[in-house]
Amino acid sequence: MEDLIEEEQCVFTLTHGGYIKRLPASEYRAQGRGGKGIRAMTTKEEDYVETVFTASTHDNILFFTNRGRVFIKKGYNIPEAGRSAKGTNLVNIIQIDNGETPEKVSAMISGRCFEDDCYLVFVTRNGTVKRMAQSALKNIRANGIRALTLDEGDELICVIQTAGDENILIATCCGMAACFNENDARPMGRTAVGVRGIRLRKGDYVVGAGSTSDGDALLSITEKGYGKRTPVEEYSVHGRGGVGIKNYKVTEKTGKIADVKMVRADEDILVITDDATIIRMAVDHISLLGRSTQGVRIMRLSEGSRV
Protein backbone atom coordinates (compact mmCIF):
# COMPACT_ATOMS: atom_id res chain seq x y z
CA MET A 1 0.00 0.00 0.00
CA GLU A 2 2.68 2.47 1.06
CA ASP A 3 4.75 1.95 -2.11
CA LEU A 4 1.83 3.21 -4.19
CA ILE A 5 1.71 6.52 -2.33
CA GLU A 6 3.99 9.21 -3.70
CA GLU A 7 6.39 10.56 -1.09
CA GLU A 8 6.14 14.35 -1.04
CA GLN A 9 6.67 17.18 1.42
CA CYS A 10 3.36 18.48 2.72
CA VAL A 11 2.25 21.27 5.01
CA PHE A 12 -0.03 19.98 7.76
CA THR A 13 -2.34 22.52 9.37
CA LEU A 14 -4.44 22.01 12.47
CA THR A 15 -7.00 24.54 13.71
CA HIS A 16 -7.94 25.48 17.25
CA GLY A 17 -11.30 23.78 16.68
CA GLY A 18 -9.62 20.52 15.69
CA TYR A 19 -9.74 20.52 11.88
CA ILE A 20 -6.70 19.05 10.13
CA LYS A 21 -5.57 18.80 6.53
CA ARG A 22 -2.46 18.37 4.44
CA LEU A 23 -1.49 20.41 1.42
CA PRO A 24 1.56 20.00 -0.87
CA ALA A 25 4.24 22.50 0.27
CA SER A 26 4.44 23.93 -3.26
CA GLU A 27 1.01 25.59 -2.80
CA TYR A 28 2.44 28.45 -0.72
CA ARG A 29 4.49 31.26 -2.27
CA ALA A 30 6.77 33.65 -0.37
CA GLN A 31 5.80 37.30 0.18
CA GLY A 32 7.64 40.34 1.51
CA ARG A 33 7.42 41.49 5.12
CA GLY A 34 4.48 43.72 6.00
CA GLY A 35 2.22 42.16 3.36
CA LYS A 36 -1.38 41.12 3.85
CA GLY A 37 -0.97 37.37 3.28
CA ILE A 38 -3.24 34.86 1.53
CA ARG A 39 -6.19 32.99 2.95
CA ALA A 40 -4.90 29.55 3.91
CA MET A 41 -8.08 27.79 4.87
CA THR A 42 -11.74 28.48 5.45
CA THR A 43 -12.44 28.40 9.16
CA LYS A 44 -15.61 28.73 11.19
CA GLU A 45 -16.21 32.18 12.72
CA GLU A 46 -14.40 31.59 16.01
CA ASP A 47 -11.83 29.09 14.72
CA TYR A 48 -8.21 29.76 13.74
CA VAL A 49 -5.15 27.82 12.64
CA GLU A 50 -3.00 26.73 15.57
CA THR A 51 -0.34 24.29 14.36
CA VAL A 52 1.55 24.30 11.07
CA PHE A 53 4.43 22.00 10.22
CA THR A 54 5.93 20.18 7.26
CA ALA A 55 6.47 16.43 6.96
CA SER A 56 6.51 13.76 4.30
CA THR A 57 3.47 11.66 3.42
CA HIS A 58 5.47 8.62 4.66
CA ASP A 59 6.46 10.04 8.05
CA ASN A 60 4.85 8.86 11.25
CA ILE A 61 3.02 11.75 12.87
CA LEU A 62 2.73 11.76 16.65
CA PHE A 63 -0.22 13.70 18.06
CA PHE A 64 0.22 14.89 21.65
CA THR A 65 -2.86 16.25 23.40
CA ASN A 66 -3.03 18.96 26.05
CA ARG A 67 -3.96 16.20 28.55
CA GLY A 68 -0.70 14.36 27.97
CA ARG A 69 -1.88 11.54 25.71
CA VAL A 70 -0.23 10.55 22.42
CA PHE A 71 -1.56 9.00 19.16
CA ILE A 72 0.26 7.94 15.98
CA LYS A 73 -0.74 8.13 12.28
CA LYS A 74 1.08 8.05 8.92
CA GLY A 75 1.20 11.33 6.97
CA TYR A 76 -0.88 9.89 4.13
CA ASN A 77 -3.66 9.01 6.64
CA ILE A 78 -4.37 12.74 6.93
CA PRO A 79 -6.75 13.63 4.06
CA GLU A 80 -5.40 16.08 1.49
CA ALA A 81 -7.58 19.16 0.96
CA GLY A 82 -7.41 22.30 -1.16
CA ARG A 83 -5.99 25.58 0.12
CA SER A 84 -9.34 27.07 1.04
CA ALA A 85 -10.91 23.87 2.40
CA LYS A 86 -11.60 23.49 6.09
CA GLY A 87 -10.11 20.01 6.43
CA THR A 88 -11.27 16.97 8.42
CA ASN A 89 -12.19 17.02 12.09
CA LEU A 90 -9.53 15.26 14.18
CA VAL A 91 -12.15 13.16 15.94
CA ASN A 92 -12.52 11.27 12.65
CA ILE A 93 -8.81 10.45 12.62
CA ILE A 94 -7.81 9.86 16.25
CA GLN A 95 -9.88 8.98 19.30
CA ILE A 96 -9.71 12.16 21.32
CA ASP A 97 -12.19 12.95 24.07
CA ASN A 98 -14.82 15.37 22.80
CA GLY A 99 -16.69 15.79 26.09
CA GLU A 100 -17.51 18.92 28.11
CA THR A 101 -13.97 20.31 27.95
CA PRO A 102 -12.73 18.82 24.67
CA GLU A 103 -9.24 17.39 24.54
CA LYS A 104 -7.12 19.14 21.93
CA VAL A 105 -3.88 18.35 20.14
CA SER A 106 -1.17 20.68 21.43
CA ALA A 107 1.81 19.28 19.51
CA MET A 108 2.29 17.31 16.32
CA ILE A 109 5.73 16.01 15.39
CA SER A 110 6.88 13.80 12.57
CA GLY A 111 8.58 10.81 14.11
CA ARG A 112 10.62 8.40 12.04
CA CYS A 113 13.12 7.91 14.81
CA PHE A 114 12.44 5.43 17.62
CA GLU A 115 16.09 4.66 18.51
CA ASP A 116 17.31 4.95 22.07
CA ASP A 117 19.31 8.12 21.40
CA CYS A 118 16.20 10.08 20.40
CA TYR A 119 14.49 11.97 23.20
CA LEU A 120 11.33 13.99 23.62
CA VAL A 121 11.21 16.97 25.96
CA PHE A 122 7.71 17.96 27.11
CA VAL A 123 7.00 21.50 28.31
CA THR A 124 3.77 22.49 30.08
CA ARG A 125 2.02 25.83 30.44
CA ASN A 126 2.93 26.00 34.13
CA GLY A 127 6.66 25.56 33.46
CA THR A 128 7.11 21.83 34.11
CA VAL A 129 9.49 19.91 31.83
CA LYS A 130 9.85 16.18 31.32
CA ARG A 131 12.36 14.24 29.26
CA MET A 132 11.65 10.78 27.87
CA ALA A 133 13.28 8.41 25.38
CA GLN A 134 11.19 8.38 22.19
CA SER A 135 11.50 4.59 22.14
CA ALA A 136 9.03 4.56 25.05
CA LEU A 137 6.36 5.45 22.48
CA LYS A 138 7.04 2.55 20.11
CA ASN A 139 3.81 0.69 20.72
CA ILE A 140 0.96 3.17 20.66
CA ARG A 141 -2.53 1.71 20.74
CA ALA A 142 -5.28 3.01 18.45
CA ASN A 143 -6.91 4.73 21.42
CA GLY A 144 -3.65 6.43 22.44
CA ILE A 145 -1.39 6.09 25.46
CA ARG A 146 -0.34 8.44 28.24
CA ALA A 147 2.90 10.31 27.52
CA LEU A 148 2.98 12.33 30.75
CA THR A 149 0.90 12.94 33.87
CA LEU A 150 -0.21 16.54 34.40
CA ASP A 151 -0.93 18.47 37.58
CA GLU A 152 -4.43 19.85 38.10
CA GLY A 153 -5.01 22.89 35.85
CA ASP A 154 -1.84 22.38 33.80
CA GLU A 155 -1.63 21.44 30.12
CA LEU A 156 0.98 20.27 27.64
CA ILE A 157 1.91 23.01 25.17
CA CYS A 158 5.09 21.88 23.46
CA VAL A 159 7.06 18.73 22.58
CA ILE A 160 10.67 18.94 21.35
CA GLN A 161 12.61 16.12 19.65
CA THR A 162 16.26 16.06 20.76
CA ALA A 163 19.40 14.01 20.21
CA GLY A 164 20.26 13.67 23.90
CA ASP A 165 22.55 16.61 24.64
CA GLU A 166 20.80 19.79 23.57
CA ASN A 167 20.06 23.08 25.30
CA ILE A 168 16.36 23.78 25.82
CA LEU A 169 14.99 27.33 25.78
CA ILE A 170 11.62 28.06 27.42
CA ALA A 171 9.83 31.41 26.89
CA THR A 172 6.85 32.98 28.70
CA CYS A 173 4.10 35.39 27.64
CA CYS A 174 5.51 38.22 29.80
CA GLY A 175 8.90 38.14 28.07
CA MET A 176 11.05 35.89 30.30
CA ALA A 177 13.17 32.95 29.10
CA ALA A 178 15.19 30.15 30.68
CA CYS A 179 17.88 28.06 28.98
CA PHE A 180 19.20 24.77 30.39
CA ASN A 181 20.85 21.58 29.16
CA GLU A 182 18.38 18.72 28.71
CA ASN A 183 20.58 16.46 30.88
CA ASP A 184 19.48 18.59 33.85
CA ALA A 185 16.25 16.62 33.56
CA ARG A 186 16.87 12.88 33.76
CA PRO A 187 14.84 10.62 31.42
CA MET A 188 11.59 9.47 33.03
CA GLY A 189 8.91 6.89 32.31
CA ARG A 190 5.63 7.58 30.56
CA THR A 191 3.52 8.18 33.66
CA ALA A 192 5.92 10.57 35.45
CA VAL A 193 4.97 14.22 35.99
CA GLY A 194 8.34 15.87 35.31
CA VAL A 195 10.39 18.59 37.03
CA ARG A 196 10.31 22.39 37.19
CA GLY A 197 11.76 24.02 34.06
CA ILE A 198 11.13 27.70 34.82
CA ARG A 199 9.78 29.49 37.91
CA LEU A 200 6.86 31.67 36.83
CA ARG A 201 5.84 35.00 38.29
CA LYS A 202 2.17 35.70 39.05
CA GLY A 203 0.05 35.88 35.89
CA ASP A 204 2.81 34.56 33.63
CA TYR A 205 2.69 31.30 31.67
CA VAL A 206 4.85 29.44 29.16
CA VAL A 207 4.03 30.13 25.47
CA GLY A 208 6.67 28.02 23.76
CA ALA A 209 10.01 26.26 23.87
CA GLY A 210 12.66 24.92 21.53
CA SER A 211 16.09 23.35 21.25
CA THR A 212 18.96 25.73 20.50
CA SER A 213 20.31 23.23 17.94
CA ASP A 214 17.19 23.81 15.81
CA GLY A 215 18.26 27.34 14.92
CA ASP A 216 20.73 30.16 15.50
CA ALA A 217 18.18 32.67 16.81
CA LEU A 218 15.01 32.71 18.89
CA LEU A 219 12.13 34.31 17.01
CA SER A 220 9.54 35.90 19.30
CA ILE A 221 6.21 37.12 17.90
CA THR A 222 3.74 39.14 19.97
CA GLU A 223 -0.05 39.12 19.92
CA LYS A 224 -0.15 42.56 18.24
CA GLY A 225 2.10 41.54 15.35
CA TYR A 226 5.53 42.67 16.55
CA GLY A 227 8.56 40.43 16.61
CA LYS A 228 12.32 40.03 16.43
CA ARG A 229 15.07 37.48 16.27
CA THR A 230 17.58 37.26 19.11
CA PRO A 231 20.87 35.32 18.67
CA VAL A 232 20.99 32.10 20.68
CA GLU A 233 24.33 33.19 22.21
CA GLU A 234 22.50 35.83 24.26
CA TYR A 235 20.77 33.13 26.31
CA SER A 236 23.31 31.82 28.78
CA VAL A 237 22.79 28.24 29.93
CA HIS A 238 21.78 28.05 33.60
CA GLY A 239 20.35 25.22 35.60
CA ARG A 240 16.62 24.65 35.17
CA GLY A 241 14.03 25.91 37.67
CA GLY A 242 15.06 29.58 38.00
CA VAL A 243 13.03 32.65 36.96
CA GLY A 244 15.18 33.00 33.83
CA ILE A 245 16.34 36.14 32.02
CA LYS A 246 14.56 38.85 30.01
CA ASN A 247 13.73 37.75 26.48
CA TYR A 248 11.47 40.57 25.24
CA LYS A 249 10.47 44.07 26.30
CA VAL A 250 6.72 43.51 26.48
CA THR A 251 4.76 46.81 26.28
CA GLU A 252 1.19 47.96 25.69
CA LYS A 253 2.12 48.54 22.03
CA THR A 254 3.50 45.05 21.41
CA GLY A 255 1.09 43.00 23.51
CA LYS A 256 2.20 39.78 25.21
CA ILE A 257 4.30 37.13 23.48
CA ALA A 258 2.09 34.87 21.33
CA ASP A 259 4.74 32.28 20.47
CA VAL A 260 8.46 31.66 20.01
CA LYS A 261 10.36 29.50 17.52
CA MET A 262 13.99 28.56 16.97
CA VAL A 263 14.86 29.76 13.44
CA ARG A 264 17.66 29.92 10.87
CA ALA A 265 18.13 32.83 8.46
CA ASP A 266 17.41 30.73 5.35
CA GLU A 267 13.97 29.61 6.57
CA ASP A 268 10.50 31.01 5.95
CA ILE A 269 7.89 31.41 8.65
CA LEU A 270 4.10 31.44 8.57
CA VAL A 271 2.39 33.88 10.94
CA ILE A 272 -1.34 33.32 11.48
CA THR A 273 -3.93 35.49 13.18
CA ASP A 274 -7.09 34.37 14.98
CA ASP A 275 -9.18 35.62 12.02
CA ALA A 276 -7.29 33.06 9.87
CA THR A 277 -5.13 35.50 7.87
CA ILE A 278 -1.76 33.94 7.13
CA ILE A 279 1.47 35.57 5.98
CA ARG A 280 4.64 33.83 4.90
CA MET A 281 7.98 35.64 4.97
CA ALA A 282 11.70 35.02 4.95
CA VAL A 283 13.18 34.86 8.46
CA ASP A 284 16.12 37.09 7.49
CA HIS A 285 13.65 39.96 6.80
CA ILE A 286 13.01 40.08 10.56
CA SER A 287 15.47 42.26 12.50
CA LEU A 288 18.13 40.63 14.68
CA LEU A 289 17.87 42.48 18.00
CA GLY A 290 18.98 42.11 21.61
CA ARG A 291 16.96 40.45 24.36
CA SER A 292 15.50 43.56 26.01
CA THR A 293 14.14 45.28 22.88
CA GLN A 294 10.59 45.73 21.56
CA GLY A 295 11.06 44.31 18.08
CA VAL A 296 9.65 45.50 14.74
CA ARG A 297 6.22 45.24 13.13
CA ILE A 298 5.92 41.86 11.41
CA MET A 299 2.30 41.95 10.35
CA ARG A 300 -0.50 44.52 10.20
CA LEU A 301 -3.52 43.15 12.00
CA SER A 302 -7.20 43.82 11.37
CA GLU A 303 -9.05 45.59 14.17
CA GLY A 304 -9.39 43.32 17.21
CA SER A 305 -7.47 40.35 15.80
CA ARG A 306 -4.45 38.70 17.46
CA VAL A 307 -1.54 36.57 16.27
GROMACS .gro file of C-alpha atoms in nm:
model
  307
    1MET     CA    1   0.000   0.000   0.000
    2GLU     CA    2   0.268   0.247   0.106
    3ASP     CA    3   0.475   0.195  -0.211
    4LEU     CA    4   0.183   0.321  -0.419
    5ILE     CA    5   0.171   0.652  -0.233
    6GLU     CA    6   0.399   0.921  -0.370
    7GLU     CA    7   0.639   1.056  -0.109
    8GLU     CA    8   0.614   1.435  -0.104
    9GLN     CA    9   0.667   1.718   0.142
   10CYS     CA   10   0.336   1.848   0.272
   11VAL     CA   11   0.225   2.127   0.501
   12PHE     CA   12  -0.003   1.998   0.776
   13THR     CA   13  -0.234   2.252   0.937
   14LEU     CA   14  -0.444   2.201   1.247
   15THR     CA   15  -0.700   2.454   1.371
   16HIS     CA   16  -0.794   2.548   1.725
   17GLY     CA   17  -1.130   2.378   1.668
   18GLY     CA   18  -0.962   2.052   1.569
   19TYR     CA   19  -0.974   2.052   1.188
   20ILE     CA   20  -0.670   1.905   1.013
   21LYS     CA   21  -0.557   1.880   0.653
   22ARG     CA   22  -0.246   1.837   0.444
   23LEU     CA   23  -0.149   2.041   0.142
   24PRO     CA   24   0.156   2.000  -0.087
   25ALA     CA   25   0.424   2.250   0.027
   26SER     CA   26   0.444   2.393  -0.326
   27GLU     CA   27   0.101   2.559  -0.280
   28TYR     CA   28   0.244   2.845  -0.072
   29ARG     CA   29   0.449   3.126  -0.227
   30ALA     CA   30   0.677   3.365  -0.037
   31GLN     CA   31   0.580   3.730   0.018
   32GLY     CA   32   0.764   4.034   0.151
   33ARG     CA   33   0.742   4.149   0.512
   34GLY     CA   34   0.448   4.372   0.600
   35GLY     CA   35   0.222   4.216   0.336
   36LYS     CA   36  -0.138   4.112   0.385
   37GLY     CA   37  -0.097   3.737   0.328
   38ILE     CA   38  -0.324   3.486   0.153
   39ARG     CA   39  -0.619   3.299   0.295
   40ALA     CA   40  -0.490   2.955   0.391
   41MET     CA   41  -0.808   2.779   0.487
   42THR     CA   42  -1.174   2.848   0.545
   43THR     CA   43  -1.244   2.840   0.916
   44LYS     CA   44  -1.561   2.873   1.119
   45GLU     CA   45  -1.621   3.218   1.272
   46GLU     CA   46  -1.440   3.159   1.601
   47ASP     CA   47  -1.183   2.909   1.472
   48TYR     CA   48  -0.821   2.976   1.374
   49VAL     CA   49  -0.515   2.782   1.264
   50GLU     CA   50  -0.300   2.673   1.557
   51THR     CA   51  -0.034   2.429   1.436
   52VAL     CA   52   0.155   2.430   1.107
   53PHE     CA   53   0.443   2.200   1.022
   54THR     CA   54   0.593   2.018   0.726
   55ALA     CA   55   0.647   1.643   0.696
   56SER     CA   56   0.651   1.376   0.430
   57THR     CA   57   0.347   1.166   0.342
   58HIS     CA   58   0.547   0.862   0.466
   59ASP     CA   59   0.646   1.004   0.805
   60ASN     CA   60   0.485   0.886   1.125
   61ILE     CA   61   0.302   1.175   1.287
   62LEU     CA   62   0.273   1.176   1.665
   63PHE     CA   63  -0.022   1.370   1.806
   64PHE     CA   64   0.022   1.489   2.165
   65THR     CA   65  -0.286   1.625   2.340
   66ASN     CA   66  -0.303   1.896   2.605
   67ARG     CA   67  -0.396   1.620   2.855
   68GLY     CA   68  -0.070   1.436   2.797
   69ARG     CA   69  -0.188   1.154   2.571
   70VAL     CA   70  -0.023   1.055   2.242
   71PHE     CA   71  -0.156   0.900   1.916
   72ILE     CA   72   0.026   0.794   1.598
   73LYS     CA   73  -0.074   0.813   1.228
   74LYS     CA   74   0.108   0.805   0.892
   75GLY     CA   75   0.120   1.133   0.697
   76TYR     CA   76  -0.088   0.989   0.413
   77ASN     CA   77  -0.366   0.901   0.664
   78ILE     CA   78  -0.437   1.274   0.693
   79PRO     CA   79  -0.675   1.363   0.406
   80GLU     CA   80  -0.540   1.608   0.149
   81ALA     CA   81  -0.758   1.916   0.096
   82GLY     CA   82  -0.741   2.230  -0.116
   83ARG     CA   83  -0.599   2.558   0.012
   84SER     CA   84  -0.934   2.707   0.104
   85ALA     CA   85  -1.091   2.387   0.240
   86LYS     CA   86  -1.160   2.349   0.609
   87GLY     CA   87  -1.011   2.001   0.643
   88THR     CA   88  -1.127   1.697   0.842
   89ASN     CA   89  -1.219   1.702   1.209
   90LEU     CA   90  -0.953   1.526   1.418
   91VAL     CA   91  -1.215   1.316   1.594
   92ASN     CA   92  -1.252   1.127   1.265
   93ILE     CA   93  -0.881   1.045   1.262
   94ILE     CA   94  -0.781   0.986   1.625
   95GLN     CA   95  -0.988   0.898   1.930
   96ILE     CA   96  -0.971   1.216   2.132
   97ASP     CA   97  -1.219   1.295   2.407
   98ASN     CA   98  -1.482   1.537   2.280
   99GLY     CA   99  -1.669   1.579   2.609
  100GLU     CA  100  -1.751   1.892   2.811
  101THR     CA  101  -1.397   2.031   2.795
  102PRO     CA  102  -1.273   1.882   2.467
  103GLU     CA  103  -0.924   1.739   2.454
  104LYS     CA  104  -0.712   1.914   2.193
  105VAL     CA  105  -0.388   1.835   2.014
  106SER     CA  106  -0.117   2.068   2.143
  107ALA     CA  107   0.181   1.928   1.951
  108MET     CA  108   0.229   1.731   1.632
  109ILE     CA  109   0.573   1.601   1.539
  110SER     CA  110   0.688   1.380   1.257
  111GLY     CA  111   0.858   1.081   1.411
  112ARG     CA  112   1.062   0.840   1.204
  113CYS     CA  113   1.312   0.791   1.481
  114PHE     CA  114   1.244   0.543   1.762
  115GLU     CA  115   1.609   0.466   1.851
  116ASP     CA  116   1.731   0.495   2.207
  117ASP     CA  117   1.931   0.812   2.140
  118CYS     CA  118   1.620   1.008   2.040
  119TYR     CA  119   1.449   1.197   2.320
  120LEU     CA  120   1.133   1.399   2.362
  121VAL     CA  121   1.121   1.697   2.596
  122PHE     CA  122   0.771   1.796   2.711
  123VAL     CA  123   0.700   2.150   2.831
  124THR     CA  124   0.377   2.249   3.008
  125ARG     CA  125   0.202   2.583   3.044
  126ASN     CA  126   0.293   2.600   3.413
  127GLY     CA  127   0.666   2.556   3.346
  128THR     CA  128   0.711   2.183   3.411
  129VAL     CA  129   0.949   1.991   3.183
  130LYS     CA  130   0.985   1.618   3.132
  131ARG     CA  131   1.236   1.424   2.926
  132MET     CA  132   1.165   1.078   2.787
  133ALA     CA  133   1.328   0.841   2.538
  134GLN     CA  134   1.119   0.838   2.219
  135SER     CA  135   1.150   0.459   2.214
  136ALA     CA  136   0.903   0.456   2.505
  137LEU     CA  137   0.636   0.545   2.248
  138LYS     CA  138   0.704   0.255   2.011
  139ASN     CA  139   0.381   0.069   2.072
  140ILE     CA  140   0.096   0.317   2.066
  141ARG     CA  141  -0.253   0.171   2.074
  142ALA     CA  142  -0.528   0.301   1.845
  143ASN     CA  143  -0.691   0.473   2.142
  144GLY     CA  144  -0.365   0.643   2.244
  145ILE     CA  145  -0.139   0.609   2.546
  146ARG     CA  146  -0.034   0.844   2.824
  147ALA     CA  147   0.290   1.031   2.752
  148LEU     CA  148   0.298   1.233   3.075
  149THR     CA  149   0.090   1.294   3.387
  150LEU     CA  150  -0.021   1.654   3.440
  151ASP     CA  151  -0.093   1.847   3.758
  152GLU     CA  152  -0.443   1.985   3.810
  153GLY     CA  153  -0.501   2.289   3.585
  154ASP     CA  154  -0.184   2.238   3.380
  155GLU     CA  155  -0.163   2.144   3.012
  156LEU     CA  156   0.098   2.027   2.764
  157ILE     CA  157   0.191   2.301   2.517
  158CYS     CA  158   0.509   2.188   2.346
  159VAL     CA  159   0.706   1.873   2.258
  160ILE     CA  160   1.067   1.894   2.135
  161GLN     CA  161   1.261   1.612   1.965
  162THR     CA  162   1.626   1.606   2.076
  163ALA     CA  163   1.940   1.401   2.021
  164GLY     CA  164   2.026   1.367   2.390
  165ASP     CA  165   2.255   1.661   2.464
  166GLU     CA  166   2.080   1.979   2.357
  167ASN     CA  167   2.006   2.308   2.530
  168ILE     CA  168   1.636   2.378   2.582
  169LEU     CA  169   1.499   2.733   2.578
  170ILE     CA  170   1.162   2.806   2.742
  171ALA     CA  171   0.983   3.141   2.689
  172THR     CA  172   0.685   3.298   2.870
  173CYS     CA  173   0.410   3.539   2.764
  174CYS     CA  174   0.551   3.822   2.980
  175GLY     CA  175   0.890   3.814   2.807
  176MET     CA  176   1.105   3.589   3.030
  177ALA     CA  177   1.317   3.295   2.910
  178ALA     CA  178   1.519   3.015   3.068
  179CYS     CA  179   1.788   2.806   2.898
  180PHE     CA  180   1.920   2.477   3.039
  181ASN     CA  181   2.085   2.158   2.916
  182GLU     CA  182   1.838   1.872   2.871
  183ASN     CA  183   2.058   1.646   3.088
  184ASP     CA  184   1.948   1.859   3.385
  185ALA     CA  185   1.625   1.662   3.356
  186ARG     CA  186   1.687   1.288   3.376
  187PRO     CA  187   1.484   1.062   3.142
  188MET     CA  188   1.159   0.947   3.303
  189GLY     CA  189   0.891   0.689   3.231
  190ARG     CA  190   0.563   0.758   3.056
  191THR     CA  191   0.352   0.818   3.366
  192ALA     CA  192   0.592   1.057   3.545
  193VAL     CA  193   0.497   1.422   3.599
  194GLY     CA  194   0.834   1.587   3.531
  195VAL     CA  195   1.039   1.859   3.703
  196ARG     CA  196   1.031   2.239   3.719
  197GLY     CA  197   1.176   2.402   3.406
  198ILE     CA  198   1.113   2.770   3.482
  199ARG     CA  199   0.978   2.949   3.791
  200LEU     CA  200   0.686   3.167   3.683
  201ARG     CA  201   0.584   3.500   3.829
  202LYS     CA  202   0.217   3.570   3.905
  203GLY     CA  203   0.005   3.588   3.589
  204ASP     CA  204   0.281   3.456   3.363
  205TYR     CA  205   0.269   3.130   3.167
  206VAL     CA  206   0.485   2.944   2.916
  207VAL     CA  207   0.403   3.013   2.547
  208GLY     CA  208   0.667   2.802   2.376
  209ALA     CA  209   1.001   2.626   2.387
  210GLY     CA  210   1.266   2.492   2.153
  211SER     CA  211   1.609   2.335   2.125
  212THR     CA  212   1.896   2.573   2.050
  213SER     CA  213   2.031   2.323   1.794
  214ASP     CA  214   1.719   2.381   1.581
  215GLY     CA  215   1.826   2.734   1.492
  216ASP     CA  216   2.073   3.016   1.550
  217ALA     CA  217   1.818   3.267   1.681
  218LEU     CA  218   1.501   3.271   1.889
  219LEU     CA  219   1.213   3.431   1.701
  220SER     CA  220   0.954   3.590   1.930
  221ILE     CA  221   0.621   3.712   1.790
  222THR     CA  222   0.374   3.914   1.997
  223GLU     CA  223  -0.005   3.912   1.992
  224LYS     CA  224  -0.015   4.256   1.824
  225GLY     CA  225   0.210   4.154   1.535
  226TYR     CA  226   0.553   4.267   1.655
  227GLY     CA  227   0.856   4.043   1.661
  228LYS     CA  228   1.232   4.003   1.643
  229ARG     CA  229   1.507   3.748   1.627
  230THR     CA  230   1.758   3.726   1.911
  231PRO     CA  231   2.087   3.532   1.867
  232VAL     CA  232   2.099   3.210   2.068
  233GLU     CA  233   2.433   3.319   2.221
  234GLU     CA  234   2.250   3.583   2.426
  235TYR     CA  235   2.077   3.313   2.631
  236SER     CA  236   2.331   3.182   2.878
  237VAL     CA  237   2.279   2.824   2.993
  238HIS     CA  238   2.178   2.805   3.360
  239GLY     CA  239   2.035   2.522   3.560
  240ARG     CA  240   1.662   2.465   3.517
  241GLY     CA  241   1.403   2.591   3.767
  242GLY     CA  242   1.506   2.958   3.800
  243VAL     CA  243   1.303   3.265   3.696
  244GLY     CA  244   1.518   3.300   3.383
  245ILE     CA  245   1.634   3.614   3.202
  246LYS     CA  246   1.456   3.885   3.001
  247ASN     CA  247   1.373   3.775   2.648
  248TYR     CA  248   1.147   4.057   2.524
  249LYS     CA  249   1.047   4.407   2.630
  250VAL     CA  250   0.672   4.351   2.648
  251THR     CA  251   0.476   4.681   2.628
  252GLU     CA  252   0.119   4.796   2.569
  253LYS     CA  253   0.212   4.854   2.203
  254THR     CA  254   0.350   4.505   2.141
  255GLY     CA  255   0.109   4.300   2.351
  256LYS     CA  256   0.220   3.978   2.521
  257ILE     CA  257   0.430   3.713   2.348
  258ALA     CA  258   0.209   3.487   2.133
  259ASP     CA  259   0.474   3.228   2.047
  260VAL     CA  260   0.846   3.166   2.001
  261LYS     CA  261   1.036   2.950   1.752
  262MET     CA  262   1.399   2.856   1.697
  263VAL     CA  263   1.486   2.976   1.344
  264ARG     CA  264   1.766   2.992   1.087
  265ALA     CA  265   1.813   3.283   0.846
  266ASP     CA  266   1.741   3.073   0.535
  267GLU     CA  267   1.397   2.961   0.657
  268ASP     CA  268   1.050   3.101   0.595
  269ILE     CA  269   0.789   3.141   0.865
  270LEU     CA  270   0.410   3.144   0.857
  271VAL     CA  271   0.239   3.388   1.094
  272ILE     CA  272  -0.134   3.332   1.148
  273THR     CA  273  -0.393   3.549   1.318
  274ASP     CA  274  -0.709   3.437   1.498
  275ASP     CA  275  -0.918   3.562   1.202
  276ALA     CA  276  -0.729   3.306   0.987
  277THR     CA  277  -0.513   3.550   0.787
  278ILE     CA  278  -0.176   3.394   0.713
  279ILE     CA  279   0.147   3.557   0.598
  280ARG     CA  280   0.464   3.383   0.490
  281MET     CA  281   0.798   3.564   0.497
  282ALA     CA  282   1.170   3.502   0.495
  283VAL     CA  283   1.318   3.486   0.846
  284ASP     CA  284   1.612   3.709   0.749
  285HIS     CA  285   1.365   3.996   0.680
  286ILE     CA  286   1.301   4.008   1.056
  287SER     CA  287   1.547   4.226   1.250
  288LEU     CA  288   1.813   4.063   1.468
  289LEU     CA  289   1.787   4.248   1.800
  290GLY     CA  290   1.898   4.211   2.161
  291ARG     CA  291   1.696   4.045   2.436
  292SER     CA  292   1.550   4.356   2.601
  293THR     CA  293   1.414   4.528   2.288
  294GLN     CA  294   1.059   4.573   2.156
  295GLY     CA  295   1.106   4.431   1.808
  296VAL     CA  296   0.965   4.550   1.474
  297ARG     CA  297   0.622   4.524   1.313
  298ILE     CA  298   0.592   4.186   1.141
  299MET     CA  299   0.230   4.195   1.035
  300ARG     CA  300  -0.050   4.452   1.020
  301LEU     CA  301  -0.352   4.315   1.200
  302SER     CA  302  -0.720   4.382   1.137
  303GLU     CA  303  -0.905   4.559   1.417
  304GLY     CA  304  -0.939   4.332   1.721
  305SER     CA  305  -0.747   4.035   1.580
  306ARG     CA  306  -0.445   3.870   1.746
  307VAL     CA  307  -0.154   3.657   1.627
   0.00000   0.00000   0.00000
